[in-house]
JSON list of C-alpha atoms in Angstrom, two decimals:
[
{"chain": "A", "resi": 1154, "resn": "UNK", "atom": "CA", "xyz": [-17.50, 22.70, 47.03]},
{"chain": "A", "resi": 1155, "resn": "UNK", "atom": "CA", "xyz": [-14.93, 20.47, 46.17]},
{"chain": "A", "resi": 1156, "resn": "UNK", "atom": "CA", "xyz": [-14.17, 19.25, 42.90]},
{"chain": "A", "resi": 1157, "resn": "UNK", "atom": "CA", "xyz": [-13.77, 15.85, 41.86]},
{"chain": "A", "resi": 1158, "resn": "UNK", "atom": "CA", "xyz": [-10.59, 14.80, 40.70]},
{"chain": "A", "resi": 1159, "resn": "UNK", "atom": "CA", "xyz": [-10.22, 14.07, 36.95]},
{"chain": "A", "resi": 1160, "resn": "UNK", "atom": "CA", "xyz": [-10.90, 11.07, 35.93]},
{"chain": "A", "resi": 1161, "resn": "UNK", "atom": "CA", "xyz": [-7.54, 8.95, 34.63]},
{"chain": "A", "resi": 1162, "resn": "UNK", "atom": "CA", "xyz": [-8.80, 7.73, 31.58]},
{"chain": "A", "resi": 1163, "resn": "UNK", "atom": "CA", "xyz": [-6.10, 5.17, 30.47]},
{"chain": "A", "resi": 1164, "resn": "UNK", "atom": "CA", "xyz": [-6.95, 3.43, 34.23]},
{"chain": "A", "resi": 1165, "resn": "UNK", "atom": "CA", "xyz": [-11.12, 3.52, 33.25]},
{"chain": "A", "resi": 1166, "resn": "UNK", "atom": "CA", "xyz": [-10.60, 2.50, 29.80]},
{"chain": "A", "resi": 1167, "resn": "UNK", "atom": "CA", "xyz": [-10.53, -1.56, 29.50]},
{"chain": "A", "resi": 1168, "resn": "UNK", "atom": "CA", "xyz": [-11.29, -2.92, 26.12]},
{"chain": "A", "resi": 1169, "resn": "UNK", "atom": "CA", "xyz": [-12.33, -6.75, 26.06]},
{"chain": "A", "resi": 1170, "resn": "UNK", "atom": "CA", "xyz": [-9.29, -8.43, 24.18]},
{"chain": "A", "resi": 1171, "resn": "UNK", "atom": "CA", "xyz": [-11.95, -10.17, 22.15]},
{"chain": "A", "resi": 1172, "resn": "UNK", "atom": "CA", "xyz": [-12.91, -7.06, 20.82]},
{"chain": "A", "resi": 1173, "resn": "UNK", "atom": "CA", "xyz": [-9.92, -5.73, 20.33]},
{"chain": "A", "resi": 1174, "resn": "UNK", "atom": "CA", "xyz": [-9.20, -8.78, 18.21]},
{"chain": "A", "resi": 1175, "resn": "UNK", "atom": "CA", "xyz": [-12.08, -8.02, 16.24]},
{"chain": "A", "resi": 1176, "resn": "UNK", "atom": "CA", "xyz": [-10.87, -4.47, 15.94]},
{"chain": "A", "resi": 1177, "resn": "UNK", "atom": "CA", "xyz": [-7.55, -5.43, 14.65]},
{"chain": "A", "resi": 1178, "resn": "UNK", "atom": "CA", "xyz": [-8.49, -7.52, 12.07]},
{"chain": "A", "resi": 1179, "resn": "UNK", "atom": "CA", "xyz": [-11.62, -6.30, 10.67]},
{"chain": "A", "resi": 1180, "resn": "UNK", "atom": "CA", "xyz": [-9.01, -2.67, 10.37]},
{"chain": "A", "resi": 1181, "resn": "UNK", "atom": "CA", "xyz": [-6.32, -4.81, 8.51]},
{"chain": "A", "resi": 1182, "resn": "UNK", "atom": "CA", "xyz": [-9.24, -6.34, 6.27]},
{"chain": "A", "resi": 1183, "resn": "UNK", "atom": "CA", "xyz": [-10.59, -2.84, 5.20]},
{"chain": "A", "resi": 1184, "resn": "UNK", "atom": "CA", "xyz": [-6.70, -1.34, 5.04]},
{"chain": "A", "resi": 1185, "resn": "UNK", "atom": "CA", "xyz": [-5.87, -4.43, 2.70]},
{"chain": "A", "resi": 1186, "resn": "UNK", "atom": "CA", "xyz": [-9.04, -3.68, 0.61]},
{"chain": "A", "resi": 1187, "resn": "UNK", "atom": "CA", "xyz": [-7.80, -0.17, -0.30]},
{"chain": "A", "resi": 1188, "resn": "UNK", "atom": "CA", "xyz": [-4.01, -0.82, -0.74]},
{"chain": "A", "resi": 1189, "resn": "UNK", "atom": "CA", "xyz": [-5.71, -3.78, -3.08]},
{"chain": "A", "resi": 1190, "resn": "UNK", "atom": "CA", "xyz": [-7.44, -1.01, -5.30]},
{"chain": "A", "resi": 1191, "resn": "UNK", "atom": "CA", "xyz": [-4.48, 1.25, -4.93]},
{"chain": "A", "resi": 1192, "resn": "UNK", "atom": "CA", "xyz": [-2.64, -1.76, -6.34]},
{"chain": "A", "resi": 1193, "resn": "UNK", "atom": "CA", "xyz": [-4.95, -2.17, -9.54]},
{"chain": "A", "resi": 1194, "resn": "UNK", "atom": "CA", "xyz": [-5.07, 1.52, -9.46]},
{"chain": "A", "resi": 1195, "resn": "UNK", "atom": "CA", "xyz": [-1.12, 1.65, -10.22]},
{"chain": "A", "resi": 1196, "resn": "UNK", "atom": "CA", "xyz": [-1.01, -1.43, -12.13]},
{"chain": "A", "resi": 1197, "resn": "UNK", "atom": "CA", "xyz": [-3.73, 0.24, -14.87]},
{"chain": "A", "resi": 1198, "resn": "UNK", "atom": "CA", "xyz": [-1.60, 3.32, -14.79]},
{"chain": "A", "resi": 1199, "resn": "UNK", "atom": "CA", "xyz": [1.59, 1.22, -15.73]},
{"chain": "A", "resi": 1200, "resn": "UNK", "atom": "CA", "xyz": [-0.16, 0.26, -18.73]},
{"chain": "A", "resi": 1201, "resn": "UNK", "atom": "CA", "xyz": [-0.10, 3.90, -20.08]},
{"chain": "A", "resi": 1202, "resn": "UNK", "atom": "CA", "xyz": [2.35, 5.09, -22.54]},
{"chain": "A", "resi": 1203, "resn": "UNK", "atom": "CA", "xyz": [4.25, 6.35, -19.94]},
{"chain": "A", "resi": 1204, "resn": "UNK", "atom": "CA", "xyz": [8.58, 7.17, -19.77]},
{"chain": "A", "resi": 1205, "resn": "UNK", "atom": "CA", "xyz": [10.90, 4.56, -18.51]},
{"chain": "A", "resi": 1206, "resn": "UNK", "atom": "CA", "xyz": [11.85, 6.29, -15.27]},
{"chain": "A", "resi": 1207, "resn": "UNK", "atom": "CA", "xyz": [7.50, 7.23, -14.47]},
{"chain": "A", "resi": 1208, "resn": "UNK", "atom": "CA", "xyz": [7.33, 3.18, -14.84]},
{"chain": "A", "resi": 1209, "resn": "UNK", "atom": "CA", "xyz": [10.37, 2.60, -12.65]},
{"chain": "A", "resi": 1210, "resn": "UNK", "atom": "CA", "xyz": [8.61, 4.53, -10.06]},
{"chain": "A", "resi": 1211, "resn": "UNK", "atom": "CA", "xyz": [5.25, 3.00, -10.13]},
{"chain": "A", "resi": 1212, "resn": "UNK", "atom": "CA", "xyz": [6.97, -0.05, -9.90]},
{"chain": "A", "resi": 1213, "resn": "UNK", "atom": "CA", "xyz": [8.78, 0.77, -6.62]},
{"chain": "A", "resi": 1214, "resn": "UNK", "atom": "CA", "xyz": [5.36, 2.06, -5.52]},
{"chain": "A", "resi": 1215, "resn": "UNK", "atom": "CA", "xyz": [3.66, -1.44, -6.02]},
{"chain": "A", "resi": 1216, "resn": "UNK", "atom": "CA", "xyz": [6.62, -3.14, -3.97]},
{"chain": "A", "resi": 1217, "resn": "UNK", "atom": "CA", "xyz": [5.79, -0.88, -1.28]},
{"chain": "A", "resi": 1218, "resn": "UNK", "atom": "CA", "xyz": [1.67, -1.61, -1.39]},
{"chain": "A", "resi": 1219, "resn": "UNK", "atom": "CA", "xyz": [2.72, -5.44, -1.78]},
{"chain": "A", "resi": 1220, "resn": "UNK", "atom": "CA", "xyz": [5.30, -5.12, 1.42]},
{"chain": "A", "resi": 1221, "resn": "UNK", "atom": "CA", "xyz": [2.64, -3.30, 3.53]},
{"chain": "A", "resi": 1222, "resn": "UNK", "atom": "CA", "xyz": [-0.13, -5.86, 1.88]},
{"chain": "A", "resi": 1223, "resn": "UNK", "atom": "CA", "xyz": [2.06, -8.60, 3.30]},
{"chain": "A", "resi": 1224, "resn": "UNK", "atom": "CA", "xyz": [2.55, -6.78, 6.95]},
{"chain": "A", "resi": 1225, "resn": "UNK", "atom": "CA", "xyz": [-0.82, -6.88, 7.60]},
{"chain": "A", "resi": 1226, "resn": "UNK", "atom": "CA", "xyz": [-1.70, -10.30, 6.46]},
{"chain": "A", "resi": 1227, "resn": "UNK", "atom": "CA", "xyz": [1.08, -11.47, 8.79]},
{"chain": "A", "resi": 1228, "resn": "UNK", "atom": "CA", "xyz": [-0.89, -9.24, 11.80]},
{"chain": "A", "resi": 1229, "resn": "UNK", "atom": "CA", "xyz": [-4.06, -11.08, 10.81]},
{"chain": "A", "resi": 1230, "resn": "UNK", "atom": "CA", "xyz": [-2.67, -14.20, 10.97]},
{"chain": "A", "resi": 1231, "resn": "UNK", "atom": "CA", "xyz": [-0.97, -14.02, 14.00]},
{"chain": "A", "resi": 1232, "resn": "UNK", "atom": "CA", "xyz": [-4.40, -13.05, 15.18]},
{"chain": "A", "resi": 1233, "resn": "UNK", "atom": "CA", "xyz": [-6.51, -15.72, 13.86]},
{"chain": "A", "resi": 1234, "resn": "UNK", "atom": "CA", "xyz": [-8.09, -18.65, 15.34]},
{"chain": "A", "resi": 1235, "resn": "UNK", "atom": "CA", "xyz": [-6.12, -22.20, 14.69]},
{"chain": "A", "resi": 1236, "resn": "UNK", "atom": "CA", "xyz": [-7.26, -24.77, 12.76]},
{"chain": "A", "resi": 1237, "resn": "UNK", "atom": "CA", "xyz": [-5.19, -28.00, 13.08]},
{"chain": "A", "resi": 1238, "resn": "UNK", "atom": "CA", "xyz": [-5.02, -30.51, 10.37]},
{"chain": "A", "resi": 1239, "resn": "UNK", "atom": "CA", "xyz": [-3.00, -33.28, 12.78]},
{"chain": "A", "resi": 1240, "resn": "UNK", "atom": "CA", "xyz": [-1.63, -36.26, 10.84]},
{"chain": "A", "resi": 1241, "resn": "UNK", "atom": "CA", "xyz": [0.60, -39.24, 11.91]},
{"chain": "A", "resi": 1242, "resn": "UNK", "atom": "CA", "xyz": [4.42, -37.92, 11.51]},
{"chain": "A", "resi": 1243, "resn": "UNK", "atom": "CA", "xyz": [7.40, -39.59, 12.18]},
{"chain": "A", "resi": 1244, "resn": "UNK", "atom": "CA", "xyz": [9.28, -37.21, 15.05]},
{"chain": "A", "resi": 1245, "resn": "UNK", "atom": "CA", "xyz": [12.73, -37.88, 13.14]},
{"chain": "A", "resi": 1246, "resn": "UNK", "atom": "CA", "xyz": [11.29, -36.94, 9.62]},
{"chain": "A", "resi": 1247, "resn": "UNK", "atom": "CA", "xyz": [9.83, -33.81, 11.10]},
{"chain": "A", "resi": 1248, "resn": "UNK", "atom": "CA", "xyz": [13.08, -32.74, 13.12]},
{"chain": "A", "resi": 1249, "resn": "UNK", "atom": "CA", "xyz": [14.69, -33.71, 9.35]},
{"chain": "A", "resi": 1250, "resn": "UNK", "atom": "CA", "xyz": [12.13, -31.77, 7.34]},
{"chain": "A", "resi": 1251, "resn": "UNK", "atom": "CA", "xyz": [12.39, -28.67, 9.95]},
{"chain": "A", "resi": 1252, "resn": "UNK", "atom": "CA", "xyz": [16.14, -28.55, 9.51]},
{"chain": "A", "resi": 1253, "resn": "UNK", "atom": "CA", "xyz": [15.99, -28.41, 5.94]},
{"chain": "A", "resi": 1254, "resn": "UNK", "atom": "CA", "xyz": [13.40, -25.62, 6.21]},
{"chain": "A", "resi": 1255, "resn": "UNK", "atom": "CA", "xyz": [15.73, -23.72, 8.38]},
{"chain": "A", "resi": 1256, "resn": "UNK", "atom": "CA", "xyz": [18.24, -23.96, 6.35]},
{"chain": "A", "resi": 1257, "resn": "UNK", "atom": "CA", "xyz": [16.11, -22.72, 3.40]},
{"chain": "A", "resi": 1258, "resn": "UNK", "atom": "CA", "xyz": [14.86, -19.55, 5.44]},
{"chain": "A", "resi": 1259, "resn": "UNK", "atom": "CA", "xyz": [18.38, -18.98, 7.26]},
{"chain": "A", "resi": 1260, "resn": "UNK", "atom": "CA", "xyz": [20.76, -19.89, 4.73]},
{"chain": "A", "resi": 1261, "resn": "UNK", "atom": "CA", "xyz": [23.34, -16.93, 5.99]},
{"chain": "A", "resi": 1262, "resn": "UNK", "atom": "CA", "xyz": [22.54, -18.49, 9.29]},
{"chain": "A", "resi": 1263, "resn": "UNK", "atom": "CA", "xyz": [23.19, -22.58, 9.07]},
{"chain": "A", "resi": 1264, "resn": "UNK", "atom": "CA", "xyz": [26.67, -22.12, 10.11]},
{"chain": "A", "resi": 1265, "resn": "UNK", "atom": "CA", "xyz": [25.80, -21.10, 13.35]},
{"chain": "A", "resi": 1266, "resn": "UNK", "atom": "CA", "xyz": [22.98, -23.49, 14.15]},
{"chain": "A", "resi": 1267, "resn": "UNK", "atom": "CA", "xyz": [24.26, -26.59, 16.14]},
{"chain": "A", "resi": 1268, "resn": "UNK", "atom": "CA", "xyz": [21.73, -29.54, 16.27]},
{"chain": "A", "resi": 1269, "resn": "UNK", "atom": "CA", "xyz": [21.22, -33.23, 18.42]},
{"chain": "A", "resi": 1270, "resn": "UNK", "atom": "CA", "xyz": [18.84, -34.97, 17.74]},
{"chain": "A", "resi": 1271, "resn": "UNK", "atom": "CA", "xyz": [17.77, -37.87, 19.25]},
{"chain": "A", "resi": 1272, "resn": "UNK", "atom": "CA", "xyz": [14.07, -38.80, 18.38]},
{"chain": "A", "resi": 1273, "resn": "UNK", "atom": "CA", "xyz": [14.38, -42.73, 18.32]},
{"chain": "A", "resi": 1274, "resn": "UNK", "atom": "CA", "xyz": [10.90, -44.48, 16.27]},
{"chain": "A", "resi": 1275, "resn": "UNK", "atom": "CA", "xyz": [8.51, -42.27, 18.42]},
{"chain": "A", "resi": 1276, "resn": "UNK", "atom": "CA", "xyz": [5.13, -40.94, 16.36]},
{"chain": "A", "resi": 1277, "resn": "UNK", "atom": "CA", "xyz": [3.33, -37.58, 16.41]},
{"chain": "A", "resi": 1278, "resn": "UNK", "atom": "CA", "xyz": [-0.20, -36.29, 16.01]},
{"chain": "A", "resi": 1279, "resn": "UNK", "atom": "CA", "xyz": [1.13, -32.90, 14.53]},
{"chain": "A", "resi": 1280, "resn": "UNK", "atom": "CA", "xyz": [-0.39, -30.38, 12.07]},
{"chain": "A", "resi": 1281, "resn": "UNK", "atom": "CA", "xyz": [3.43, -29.93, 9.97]},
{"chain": "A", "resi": 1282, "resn": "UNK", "atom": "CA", "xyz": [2.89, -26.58, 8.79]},
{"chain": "A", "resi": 1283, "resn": "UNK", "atom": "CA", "xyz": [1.75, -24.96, 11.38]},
{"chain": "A", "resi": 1284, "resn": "UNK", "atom": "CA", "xyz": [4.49, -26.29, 13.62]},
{"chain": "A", "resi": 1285, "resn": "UNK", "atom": "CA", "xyz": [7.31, -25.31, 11.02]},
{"chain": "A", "resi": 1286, "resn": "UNK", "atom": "CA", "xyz": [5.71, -21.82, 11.27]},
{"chain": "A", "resi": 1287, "resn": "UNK", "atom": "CA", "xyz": [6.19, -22.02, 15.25]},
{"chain": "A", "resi": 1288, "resn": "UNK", "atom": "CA", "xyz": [9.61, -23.27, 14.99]},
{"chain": "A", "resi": 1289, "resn": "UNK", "atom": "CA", "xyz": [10.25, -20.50, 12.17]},
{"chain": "A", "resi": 1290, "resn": "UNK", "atom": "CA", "xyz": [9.56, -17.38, 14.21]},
{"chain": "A", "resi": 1291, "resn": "UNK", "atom": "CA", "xyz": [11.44, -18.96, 17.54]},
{"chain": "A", "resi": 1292, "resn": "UNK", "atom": "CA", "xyz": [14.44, -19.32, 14.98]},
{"chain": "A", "resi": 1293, "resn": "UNK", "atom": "CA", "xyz": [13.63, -15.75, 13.87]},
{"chain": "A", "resi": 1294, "resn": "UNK", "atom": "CA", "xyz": [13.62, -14.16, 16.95]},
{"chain": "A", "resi": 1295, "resn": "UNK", "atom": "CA", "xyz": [16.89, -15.79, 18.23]},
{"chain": "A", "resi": 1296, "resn": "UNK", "atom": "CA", "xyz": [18.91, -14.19, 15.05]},
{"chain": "A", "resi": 1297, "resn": "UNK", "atom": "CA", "xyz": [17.75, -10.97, 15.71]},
{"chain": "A", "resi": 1298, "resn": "UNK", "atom": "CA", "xyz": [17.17, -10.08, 19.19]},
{"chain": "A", "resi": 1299, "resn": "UNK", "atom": "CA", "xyz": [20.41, -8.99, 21.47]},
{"chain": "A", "resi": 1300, "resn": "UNK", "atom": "CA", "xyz": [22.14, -12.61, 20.21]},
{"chain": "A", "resi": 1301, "resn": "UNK", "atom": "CA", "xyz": [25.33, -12.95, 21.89]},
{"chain": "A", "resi": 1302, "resn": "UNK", "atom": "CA", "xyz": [28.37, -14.48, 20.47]},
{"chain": "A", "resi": 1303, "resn": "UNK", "atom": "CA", "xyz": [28.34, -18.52, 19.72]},
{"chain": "A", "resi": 1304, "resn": "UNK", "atom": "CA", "xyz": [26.18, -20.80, 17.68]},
{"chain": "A", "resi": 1305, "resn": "UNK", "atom": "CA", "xyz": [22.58, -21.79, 18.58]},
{"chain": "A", "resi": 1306, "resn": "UNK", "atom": "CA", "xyz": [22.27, -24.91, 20.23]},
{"chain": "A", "resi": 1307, "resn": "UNK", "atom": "CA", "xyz": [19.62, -27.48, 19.24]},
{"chain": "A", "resi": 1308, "resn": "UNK", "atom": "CA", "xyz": [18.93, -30.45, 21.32]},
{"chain": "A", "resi": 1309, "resn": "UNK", "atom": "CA", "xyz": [15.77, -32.81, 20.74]},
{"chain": "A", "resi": 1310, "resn": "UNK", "atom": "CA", "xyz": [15.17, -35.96, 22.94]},
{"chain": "A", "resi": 1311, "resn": "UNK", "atom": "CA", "xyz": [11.96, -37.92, 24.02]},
{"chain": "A", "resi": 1312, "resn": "UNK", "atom": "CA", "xyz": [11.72, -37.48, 27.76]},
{"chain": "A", "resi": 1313, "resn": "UNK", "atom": "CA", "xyz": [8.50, -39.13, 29.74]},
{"chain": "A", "resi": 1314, "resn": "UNK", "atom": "CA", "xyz": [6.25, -39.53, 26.31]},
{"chain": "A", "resi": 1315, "resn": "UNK", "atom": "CA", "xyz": [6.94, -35.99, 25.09]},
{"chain": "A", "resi": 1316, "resn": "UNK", "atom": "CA", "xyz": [9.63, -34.50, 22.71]},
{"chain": "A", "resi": 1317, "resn": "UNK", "atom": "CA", "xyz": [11.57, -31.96, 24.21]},
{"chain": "A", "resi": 1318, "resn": "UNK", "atom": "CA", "xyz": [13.10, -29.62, 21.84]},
{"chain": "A", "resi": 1319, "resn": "UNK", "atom": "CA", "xyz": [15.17, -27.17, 23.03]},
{"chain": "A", "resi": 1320, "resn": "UNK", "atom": "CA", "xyz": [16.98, -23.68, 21.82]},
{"chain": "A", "resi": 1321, "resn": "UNK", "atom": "CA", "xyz": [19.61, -22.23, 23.62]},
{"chain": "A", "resi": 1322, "resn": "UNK", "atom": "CA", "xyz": [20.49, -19.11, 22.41]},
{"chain": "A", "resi": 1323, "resn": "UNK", "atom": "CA", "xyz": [23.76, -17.05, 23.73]},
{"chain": "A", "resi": 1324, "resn": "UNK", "atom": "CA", "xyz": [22.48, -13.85, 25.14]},
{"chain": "A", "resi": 1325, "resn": "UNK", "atom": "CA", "xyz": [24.55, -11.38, 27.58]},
{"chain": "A", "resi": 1326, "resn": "UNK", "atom": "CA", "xyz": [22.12, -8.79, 28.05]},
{"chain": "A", "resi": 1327, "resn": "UNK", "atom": "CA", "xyz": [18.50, -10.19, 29.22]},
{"chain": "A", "resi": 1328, "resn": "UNK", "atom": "CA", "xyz": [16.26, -8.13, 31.05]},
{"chain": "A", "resi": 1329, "resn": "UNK", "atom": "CA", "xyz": [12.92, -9.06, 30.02]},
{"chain": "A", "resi": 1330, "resn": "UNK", "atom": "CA", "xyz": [10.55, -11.73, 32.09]},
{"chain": "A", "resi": 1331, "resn": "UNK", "atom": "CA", "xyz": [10.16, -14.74, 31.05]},
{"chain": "A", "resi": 1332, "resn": "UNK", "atom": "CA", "xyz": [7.23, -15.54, 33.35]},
{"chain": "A", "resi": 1333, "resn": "UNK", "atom": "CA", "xyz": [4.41, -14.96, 30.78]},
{"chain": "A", "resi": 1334, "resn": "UNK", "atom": "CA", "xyz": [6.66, -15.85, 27.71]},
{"chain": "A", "resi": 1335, "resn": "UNK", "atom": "CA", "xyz": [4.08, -15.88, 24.87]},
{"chain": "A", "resi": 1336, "resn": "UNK", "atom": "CA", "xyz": [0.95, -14.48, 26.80]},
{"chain": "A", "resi": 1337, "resn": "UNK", "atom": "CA", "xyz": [1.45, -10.87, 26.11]},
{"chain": "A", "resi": 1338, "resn": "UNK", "atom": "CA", "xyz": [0.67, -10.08, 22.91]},
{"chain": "A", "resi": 1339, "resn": "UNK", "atom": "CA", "xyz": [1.38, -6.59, 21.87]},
{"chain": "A", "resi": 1340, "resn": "UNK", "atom": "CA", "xyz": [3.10, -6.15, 24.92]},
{"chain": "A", "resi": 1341, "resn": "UNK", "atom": "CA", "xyz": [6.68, -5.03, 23.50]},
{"chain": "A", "resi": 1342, "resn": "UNK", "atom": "CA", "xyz": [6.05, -3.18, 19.94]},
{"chain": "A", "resi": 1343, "resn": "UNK", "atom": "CA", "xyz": [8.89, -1.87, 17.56]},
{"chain": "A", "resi": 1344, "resn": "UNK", "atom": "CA", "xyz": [9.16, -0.86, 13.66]},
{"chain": "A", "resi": 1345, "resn": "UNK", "atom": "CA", "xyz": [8.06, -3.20, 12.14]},
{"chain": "A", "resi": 1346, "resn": "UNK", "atom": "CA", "xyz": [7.42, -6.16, 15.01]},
{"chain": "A", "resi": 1347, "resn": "UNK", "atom": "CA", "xyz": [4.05, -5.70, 16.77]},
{"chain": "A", "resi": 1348, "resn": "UNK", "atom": "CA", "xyz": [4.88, -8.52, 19.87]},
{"chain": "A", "resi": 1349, "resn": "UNK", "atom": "CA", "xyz": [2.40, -11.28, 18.28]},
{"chain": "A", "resi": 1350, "resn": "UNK", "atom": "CA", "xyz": [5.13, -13.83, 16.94]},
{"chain": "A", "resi": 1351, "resn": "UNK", "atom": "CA", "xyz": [5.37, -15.59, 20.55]},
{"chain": "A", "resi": 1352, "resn": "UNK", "atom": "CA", "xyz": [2.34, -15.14, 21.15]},
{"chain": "A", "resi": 1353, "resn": "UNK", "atom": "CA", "xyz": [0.91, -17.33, 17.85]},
{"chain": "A", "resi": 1354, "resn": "UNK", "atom": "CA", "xyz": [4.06, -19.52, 18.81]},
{"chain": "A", "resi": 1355, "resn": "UNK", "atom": "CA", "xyz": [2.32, -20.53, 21.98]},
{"chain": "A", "resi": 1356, "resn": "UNK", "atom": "CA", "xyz": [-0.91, -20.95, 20.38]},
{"chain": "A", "resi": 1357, "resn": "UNK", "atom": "CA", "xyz": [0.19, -23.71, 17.85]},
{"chain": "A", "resi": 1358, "resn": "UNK", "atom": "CA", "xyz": [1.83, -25.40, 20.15]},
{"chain": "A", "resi": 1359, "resn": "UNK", "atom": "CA", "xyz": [-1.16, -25.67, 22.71]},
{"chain": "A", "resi": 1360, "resn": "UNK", "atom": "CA", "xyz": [-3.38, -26.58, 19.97]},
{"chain": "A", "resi": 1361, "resn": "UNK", "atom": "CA", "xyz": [-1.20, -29.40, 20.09]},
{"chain": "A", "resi": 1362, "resn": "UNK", "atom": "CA", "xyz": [-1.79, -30.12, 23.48]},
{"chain": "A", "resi": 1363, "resn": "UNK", "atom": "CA", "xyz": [1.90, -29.14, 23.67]},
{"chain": "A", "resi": 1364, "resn": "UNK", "atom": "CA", "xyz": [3.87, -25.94, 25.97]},
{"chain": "A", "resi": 1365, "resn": "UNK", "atom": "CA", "xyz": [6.37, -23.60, 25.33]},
{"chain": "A", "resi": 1366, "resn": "UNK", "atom": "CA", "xyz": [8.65, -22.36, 28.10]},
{"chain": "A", "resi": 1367, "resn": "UNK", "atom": "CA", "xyz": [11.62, -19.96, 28.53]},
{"chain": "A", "resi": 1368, "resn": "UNK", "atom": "CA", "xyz": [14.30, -19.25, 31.17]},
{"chain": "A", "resi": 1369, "resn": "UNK", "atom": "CA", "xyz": [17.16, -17.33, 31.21]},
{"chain": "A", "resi": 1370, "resn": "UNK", "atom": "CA", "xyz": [20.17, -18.83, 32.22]},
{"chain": "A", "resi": 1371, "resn": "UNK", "atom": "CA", "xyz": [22.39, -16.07, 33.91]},
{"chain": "A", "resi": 1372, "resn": "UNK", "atom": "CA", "xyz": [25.52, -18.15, 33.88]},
{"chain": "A", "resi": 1373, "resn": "UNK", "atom": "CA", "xyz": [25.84, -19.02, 30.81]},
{"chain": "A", "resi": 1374, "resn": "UNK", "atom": "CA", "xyz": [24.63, -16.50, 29.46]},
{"chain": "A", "resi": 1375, "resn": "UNK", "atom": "CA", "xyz": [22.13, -17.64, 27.42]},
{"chain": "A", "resi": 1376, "resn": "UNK", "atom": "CA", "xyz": [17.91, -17.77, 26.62]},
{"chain": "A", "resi": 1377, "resn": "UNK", "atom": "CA", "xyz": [16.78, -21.54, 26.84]},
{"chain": "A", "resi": 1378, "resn": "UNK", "atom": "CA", "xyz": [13.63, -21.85, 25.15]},
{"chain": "A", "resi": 1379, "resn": "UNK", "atom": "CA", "xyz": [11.72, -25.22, 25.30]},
{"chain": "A", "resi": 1380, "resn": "UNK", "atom": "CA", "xyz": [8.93, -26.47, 22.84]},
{"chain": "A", "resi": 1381, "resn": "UNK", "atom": "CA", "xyz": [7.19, -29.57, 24.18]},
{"chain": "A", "resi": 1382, "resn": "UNK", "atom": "CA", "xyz": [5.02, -31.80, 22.24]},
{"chain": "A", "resi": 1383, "resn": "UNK", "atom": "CA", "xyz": [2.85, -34.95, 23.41]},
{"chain": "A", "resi": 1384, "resn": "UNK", "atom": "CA", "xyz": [3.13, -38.33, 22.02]},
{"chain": "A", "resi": 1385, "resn": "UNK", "atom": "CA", "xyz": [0.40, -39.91, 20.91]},
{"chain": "A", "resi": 1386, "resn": "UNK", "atom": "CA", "xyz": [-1.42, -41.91, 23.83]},
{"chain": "A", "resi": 1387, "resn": "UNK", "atom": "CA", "xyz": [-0.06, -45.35, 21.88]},
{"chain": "A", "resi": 1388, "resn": "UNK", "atom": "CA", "xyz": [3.01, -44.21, 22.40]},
{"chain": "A", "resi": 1389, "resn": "UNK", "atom": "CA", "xyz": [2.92, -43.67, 26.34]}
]
């Protein structure tokens, strides 16, 4: 009698990514709830006539909880469902508030950011935090990933009732796809990075009713990525 071959259990296994979501979070809720208490634990131990050194330490130890505290509040939120608050915003006072930002979160970096701007009077329907956060992490990424030699070059236009704002970043070694740029979340995983940041960048900027694209350009050697946003309709 033959016997049936053994069943390849990473092929049968598909979890719903809706319940993996749930997974995900609900585990970074409960893992947050104990590094809280371990928190209150070691901050109720400080309090104890202890040596100088024994508080050193259980001061180092509640950096740690609060650094791993903050690591998986950033996983949950770049999990969670969006919620846009969209006001009226001038597109030059945004472009202008978002390079002041950068310059605030870079400010090693703002030597090696060139920008054009070129917004005119146009309007936008935008939710301004959660678009600085988008813009943030594509900043973020560029800085750290492979980045060639050069400065990063910023260019934002209207083009056909939409503002095109566009990154190119100087990159000689590119090997990745940019076909599903943003729609693979936990797709590429290192220490510390869990592949979500692209993912949450695309999903702010379709709440907007906006896009995000990517292409490598092979000769010259650099990653062009492209946030789009809508005008308002009384705009078109």
């Amino acid at each position: 009698m033959a016997t049936a071959a053994p069943l390849n259990r990473t092929d049968a296994l598909a979890v719903p990514w809706t319940d993996a979501l749930r997974f995900i979070r609900q585990l970074s809720h409960d893992l947050r709830n104990h590094l809280n208490a371990i928190e209150l634990q070691s901050a109720y131990i400080s309090e104890f006539e202890v040596t100088a050194e024994t508080k050193a330490e259980i001061d180092r130890l509640r950096k740690m909880l609060s650094g791993l505290r903050s690591a998986l509040q950033k996983i949950s939120e770049g999990l969670s469902e969006l919620g846009t608050n969209l006001i009226t915003y001038r597109a030059s006072d945004f472009v202008e508030d978002l390079r002041k930002t950068i310059a605030r979160e870079f400010q090693d970096k703002n030597g090696e950011i060139n920008w054009a701007m070129d917004t005119g009077p146009a309007m936008l329907q935008i939710d301004p935090e959660l678009l600085q956060e988008a813009f943030i992490e594509v900043f973020s990424n560029a800085f750290q990933h492979d980045r060639g030699k050069g400065a990063l070059l910023i260019a934002c236009k209207i083009d056909r009732n939409r503002l095109v704002f566009t990154i190119r970043e100087p990159k000689i070694r590119f090997k990745s796809s940019t076909h599903n740029w943003g729609r693979e979340p936990l797709r590429h995983i290192t220490h510390g990075h869990y592949g979500l940041g692209l993912y949450r960048v695309r999903a702010i900027m379709e709440a907007h009713g906006g896009d995000m694209r990517a292409q490598y350009d092979a000769t010259g050697s650099e990653l062009v990525t492209t946030l789009i946003l809508p005008l308002p309709r009384e705009e078109s």
